[in-house]
mmCIF file of C-alpha atoms in Angstrom:
data_model
loop_
_atom_site.group_PDB
_atom_site.id
_atom_site.type_symbol
_atom_site.label_atom_id
_atom_site.label_comp_id
_atom_site.label_asym_id
_atom_site.label_seq_id
_atom_site.Cartn_x
_atom_site.Cartn_y
_atom_site.Cartn_z
ATOM 1 C CA MET A 71 0.113 -0.345 0.318
ATOM 2 C CA SER A 72 1.247 3.889 -0.818
ATOM 3 C CA ARG A 73 1.208 5.599 1.952
ATOM 4 C CA ARG A 74 1.122 10.095 1.437
ATOM 5 C CA ARG A 75 4.283 12.446 1.239
ATOM 6 C CA TRP A 76 4.284 13.974 4.716
ATOM 7 C CA PHE A 77 4.941 17.642 2.631
ATOM 8 C CA GLU A 78 2.136 16.741 0.357
ATOM 9 C CA ARG A 79 -0.436 16.117 3.302
ATOM 10 C CA GLN A 80 -2.930 19.024 4.259
ATOM 11 C CA PHE A 81 -4.632 19.976 7.444
ATOM 12 C CA GLU A 82 -7.803 20.724 8.517
ATOM 13 C CA LEU A 83 -6.906 23.424 11.472
ATOM 14 C CA GLY A 84 -9.388 25.099 13.396
ATOM 15 C CA LEU A 85 -10.130 22.759 15.669
ATOM 16 C CA PRO A 86 -11.728 23.686 19.322
ATOM 17 C CA LEU A 87 -10.135 24.322 22.290
ATOM 18 C CA ASP A 88 -12.282 20.484 23.775
ATOM 19 C CA ALA A 89 -9.866 18.890 21.181
ATOM 20 C CA PHE A 90 -6.988 19.659 23.685
ATOM 21 C CA PRO A 91 -7.141 16.887 26.129
ATOM 22 C CA ASP A 92 -7.220 14.038 23.621
ATOM 23 C CA ILE A 93 -4.911 15.960 21.160
ATOM 24 C CA VAL A 94 -2.138 16.236 23.957
ATOM 25 C CA GLU A 95 -2.772 11.945 24.650
ATOM 26 C CA ARG A 96 -1.274 11.292 21.297
ATOM 27 C CA VAL A 97 1.826 13.190 21.842
ATOM 28 C CA ARG A 98 2.223 12.318 25.467
ATOM 29 C CA GLY A 99 1.914 8.524 24.055
ATOM 30 C CA THR A 100 4.333 9.122 21.120
ATOM 31 C CA PRO A 101 8.186 7.980 23.616
ATOM 32 C CA ALA A 102 6.071 4.686 25.224
ATOM 33 C CA ARG A 103 4.409 3.801 21.422
ATOM 34 C CA LEU A 104 8.177 4.490 20.087
ATOM 35 C CA GLU A 105 9.895 2.591 22.916
ATOM 36 C CA GLU A 106 6.873 -0.758 22.783
ATOM 37 C CA ARG A 107 7.956 -0.224 18.769
ATOM 38 C CA VAL A 108 11.516 -0.776 18.443
ATOM 39 C CA GLY A 109 12.969 -0.741 22.338
ATOM 40 C CA GLN A 110 13.508 -4.541 21.685
ATOM 41 C CA LEU A 111 15.306 -4.506 17.951
ATOM 42 C CA PRO A 112 18.195 -5.448 17.295
ATOM 43 C CA SER A 113 20.405 -3.039 16.493
ATOM 44 C CA PRO A 114 21.707 -4.271 12.716
ATOM 45 C CA LEU A 115 17.965 -4.584 12.357
ATOM 46 C CA LEU A 116 17.328 -0.526 13.147
ATOM 47 C CA ALA A 117 20.264 0.032 11.420
ATOM 48 C CA SER A 118 19.949 -0.319 7.656
ATOM 49 C CA ARG A 119 17.957 1.289 4.953
ATOM 50 C CA LEU A 120 15.929 0.149 2.547
ATOM 51 C CA ASP A 121 15.900 1.934 -1.244
ATOM 52 C CA ASP A 122 18.281 4.797 0.477
ATOM 53 C CA GLN A 123 15.611 5.351 2.600
ATOM 54 C CA TRP A 124 16.229 6.628 6.577
ATOM 55 C CA SER A 125 16.017 3.062 9.244
ATOM 56 C CA ILE A 126 14.193 2.974 11.259
ATOM 57 C CA GLN A 127 16.408 4.434 14.107
ATOM 58 C CA GLU A 128 16.949 6.975 11.972
ATOM 59 C CA ASN A 129 13.322 7.839 12.252
ATOM 60 C CA VAL A 130 13.188 7.495 15.906
ATOM 61 C CA GLY A 131 16.285 10.761 15.433
ATOM 62 C CA HIS A 132 14.227 12.716 13.622
ATOM 63 C CA LEU A 133 10.951 12.708 15.655
ATOM 64 C CA LEU A 134 13.311 13.745 18.713
ATOM 65 C CA ASP A 135 15.533 16.873 15.886
ATOM 66 C CA LEU A 136 12.573 17.750 15.984
ATOM 67 C CA GLU A 137 11.443 18.427 19.394
ATOM 68 C CA PRO A 138 13.283 22.010 18.928
ATOM 69 C CA LEU A 139 10.865 22.107 15.870
ATOM 70 C CA TRP A 140 7.689 22.313 18.198
ATOM 71 C CA SER A 141 9.001 23.836 21.674
ATOM 72 C CA GLY A 142 9.484 26.859 19.826
ATOM 73 C CA ARG A 143 6.601 26.990 18.074
ATOM 74 C CA VAL A 144 4.749 27.258 21.295
ATOM 75 C CA ALA A 145 6.974 29.762 22.119
ATOM 76 C CA ASP A 146 6.337 31.967 18.809
ATOM 77 C CA LEU A 147 2.834 31.020 19.811
ATOM 78 C CA LEU A 148 2.446 32.465 22.968
ATOM 79 C CA GLU A 149 4.883 34.765 21.865
ATOM 80 C CA GLY A 150 2.384 36.800 19.755
ATOM 81 C CA LYS A 151 4.483 36.131 16.516
ATOM 82 C CA PRO A 152 2.782 36.769 13.667
ATOM 83 C CA ASP A 153 3.902 33.937 11.875
ATOM 84 C CA LEU A 154 6.019 30.850 13.267
ATOM 85 C CA ARG A 155 9.482 29.252 12.855
ATOM 86 C CA GLU A 156 10.142 27.841 9.146
ATOM 87 C CA ALA A 157 10.955 24.028 9.976
ATOM 88 C CA ASP A 158 14.657 23.171 7.428
ATOM 89 C CA LEU A 159 12.251 21.200 4.946
ATOM 90 C CA GLN A 160 15.802 19.242 3.551
ATOM 91 C CA ASN A 161 15.737 17.970 7.266
ATOM 92 C CA ARG A 162 19.645 18.610 7.662
ATOM 93 C CA LYS A 163 19.928 17.653 10.990
ATOM 94 C CA THR A 164 18.298 14.356 10.582
ATOM 95 C CA HIS A 165 20.905 13.800 7.816
ATOM 96 C CA GLU A 166 23.812 14.735 9.689
ATOM 97 C CA ALA A 167 22.415 13.714 13.046
ATOM 98 C CA GLY A 168 24.112 9.886 12.775
ATOM 99 C CA HIS A 169 21.328 8.503 14.285
ATOM 100 C CA ASN A 170 22.564 4.901 12.936
ATOM 101 C CA GLU A 171 26.054 4.861 15.382
ATOM 102 C CA ARG A 172 24.286 6.106 18.581
ATOM 103 C CA ARG A 173 22.006 3.268 20.766
ATOM 104 C CA VAL A 174 18.484 3.863 20.070
ATOM 105 C CA GLN A 175 17.658 4.147 23.893
ATOM 106 C CA GLU A 176 19.636 6.809 24.569
ATOM 107 C CA LEU A 177 17.443 8.108 21.731
ATOM 108 C CA LEU A 178 14.580 6.031 22.982
ATOM 109 C CA ARG A 179 14.927 8.550 26.405
ATOM 110 C CA ALA A 180 16.385 11.806 24.439
ATOM 111 C CA PHE A 181 12.731 11.983 23.596
ATOM 112 C CA ARG A 182 11.144 10.894 25.893
ATOM 113 C CA LYS A 183 13.013 13.989 28.062
ATOM 114 C CA ALA A 184 12.277 15.627 25.763
ATOM 115 C CA ARG A 185 8.235 14.566 24.883
ATOM 116 C CA MET A 186 7.503 15.121 28.667
ATOM 117 C CA SER A 187 9.361 18.551 28.727
ATOM 118 C CA MET A 188 6.638 20.258 26.175
ATOM 119 C CA VAL A 189 3.983 17.986 27.238
ATOM 120 C CA GLY A 190 4.246 19.459 30.459
ATOM 121 C CA GLN A 191 4.350 23.176 29.563
ATOM 122 C CA LEU A 192 1.410 22.674 27.092
ATOM 123 C CA GLU A 193 -0.380 21.312 30.180
ATOM 124 C CA ALA A 194 0.541 24.754 32.253
ATOM 125 C CA LEU A 195 -1.203 26.893 30.041
ATOM 126 C CA THR A 196 -4.599 29.290 29.704
ATOM 127 C CA ASP A 197 -7.468 28.173 27.449
ATOM 128 C CA GLN A 198 -6.807 31.361 25.875
ATOM 129 C CA GLN A 199 -2.465 30.582 25.666
ATOM 130 C CA LEU A 200 -4.374 27.536 24.189
ATOM 131 C CA ALA A 201 -6.522 29.451 21.490
ATOM 132 C CA LEU A 202 -3.697 31.853 20.164
ATOM 133 C CA THR A 203 -2.937 31.103 16.362
ATOM 134 C CA SER A 204 0.517 32.703 13.961
ATOM 135 C CA ARG A 205 0.662 31.670 10.067
ATOM 136 C CA HIS A 206 2.271 28.032 9.472
ATOM 137 C CA PRO A 207 4.629 28.921 7.462
ATOM 138 C CA ARG A 208 4.302 26.190 4.974
ATOM 139 C CA LEU A 209 0.421 25.011 5.384
ATOM 140 C CA ARG A 210 -0.265 28.996 5.405
ATOM 141 C CA GLN A 211 -3.254 29.176 7.322
ATOM 142 C CA PRO A 212 -3.370 30.759 11.329
ATOM 143 C CA MET A 213 -2.384 27.520 13.658
ATOM 144 C CA SER A 214 -2.682 27.578 17.245
ATOM 145 C CA VAL A 215 -2.274 25.798 19.969
ATOM 146 C CA VAL A 216 -4.521 22.504 19.942
ATOM 147 C CA ASP A 217 -3.932 23.501 15.849
ATOM 148 C CA LEU A 218 0.104 22.221 16.660
ATOM 149 C CA CYS A 219 -0.627 19.021 18.447
ATOM 150 C CA PHE A 220 -2.475 17.825 16.324
ATOM 151 C CA LEU A 221 0.051 18.388 13.693
ATOM 152 C CA VAL A 222 3.289 16.693 16.170
ATOM 153 C CA ALA A 223 1.266 13.182 16.226
ATOM 154 C CA GLU A 224 -0.165 13.646 12.919
ATOM 155 C CA HIS A 225 3.820 13.981 12.046
ATOM 156 C CA ASP A 226 4.463 11.202 14.652
ATOM 157 C CA ASP A 227 1.787 9.325 13.753
ATOM 158 C CA HIS A 228 3.676 9.640 9.693
ATOM 159 C CA HIS A 229 7.330 7.999 11.175
ATOM 160 C CA LEU A 230 5.643 5.108 13.510
ATOM 161 C CA ALA A 231 4.177 3.973 10.489
ATOM 162 C CA ARG A 232 7.141 4.396 8.186
ATOM 163 C CA ILE A 233 8.525 2.083 10.859
ATOM 164 C CA THR A 234 5.659 -0.590 10.503
ATOM 165 C CA GLU A 235 6.551 -0.511 7.007
ATOM 166 C CA VAL A 236 9.971 -0.594 7.114
ATOM 167 C CA LEU A 237 10.460 -3.751 9.761
ATOM 168 C CA ALA A 238 8.062 -5.416 7.141
ATOM 169 C CA ARG A 239 9.561 -5.124 4.290
ATOM 170 C CA MET A 240 12.594 -6.060 6.424
ATOM 171 C CA ARG A 241 11.221 -8.951 7.468
ATOM 172 C CA ASN A 242 9.361 -9.779 4.654
ATOM 173 C CA ALA A 243 13.289 -9.122 2.926
ATOM 174 C CA LEU A 244 14.800 -12.134 4.822
ATOM 175 C CA ALA A 245 11.486 -14.813 5.058
#
């Protein structure tokens, strides 16, 4: 089954404030789902690449690499900036990070720490803060903190699905 490309996706934003508790649970749950999915896999499998695409471990590292972007965008919203900071659409940080040379447990721990820090920050926000908006640079539409959390959850799920796809293809290749 073919998958949707991330940069081709569009999102319906303008989510209601009462969607926040459900969405933030998805954001909070990603470290556990990621740990369960990859935590016990052997290193050679984690670092193997298919079709010159990111390995499972590089997908994990990419999620970690984006945590400063997500936290920074929350800060942009709270500061009332008209536009959210831009992402590096070439993902240079991930390409240059050498995630396959690290232990996956280190990446998972660092991701959990960064994500839980952001979740703590999110849970301390008031309804007024959750409703603040700034324009997303690529999507060219206003985005609230609730919308940003939805985007983060969708991005997490996108990479979890990619990890599942890579794992299935590798297991099929070995069968």
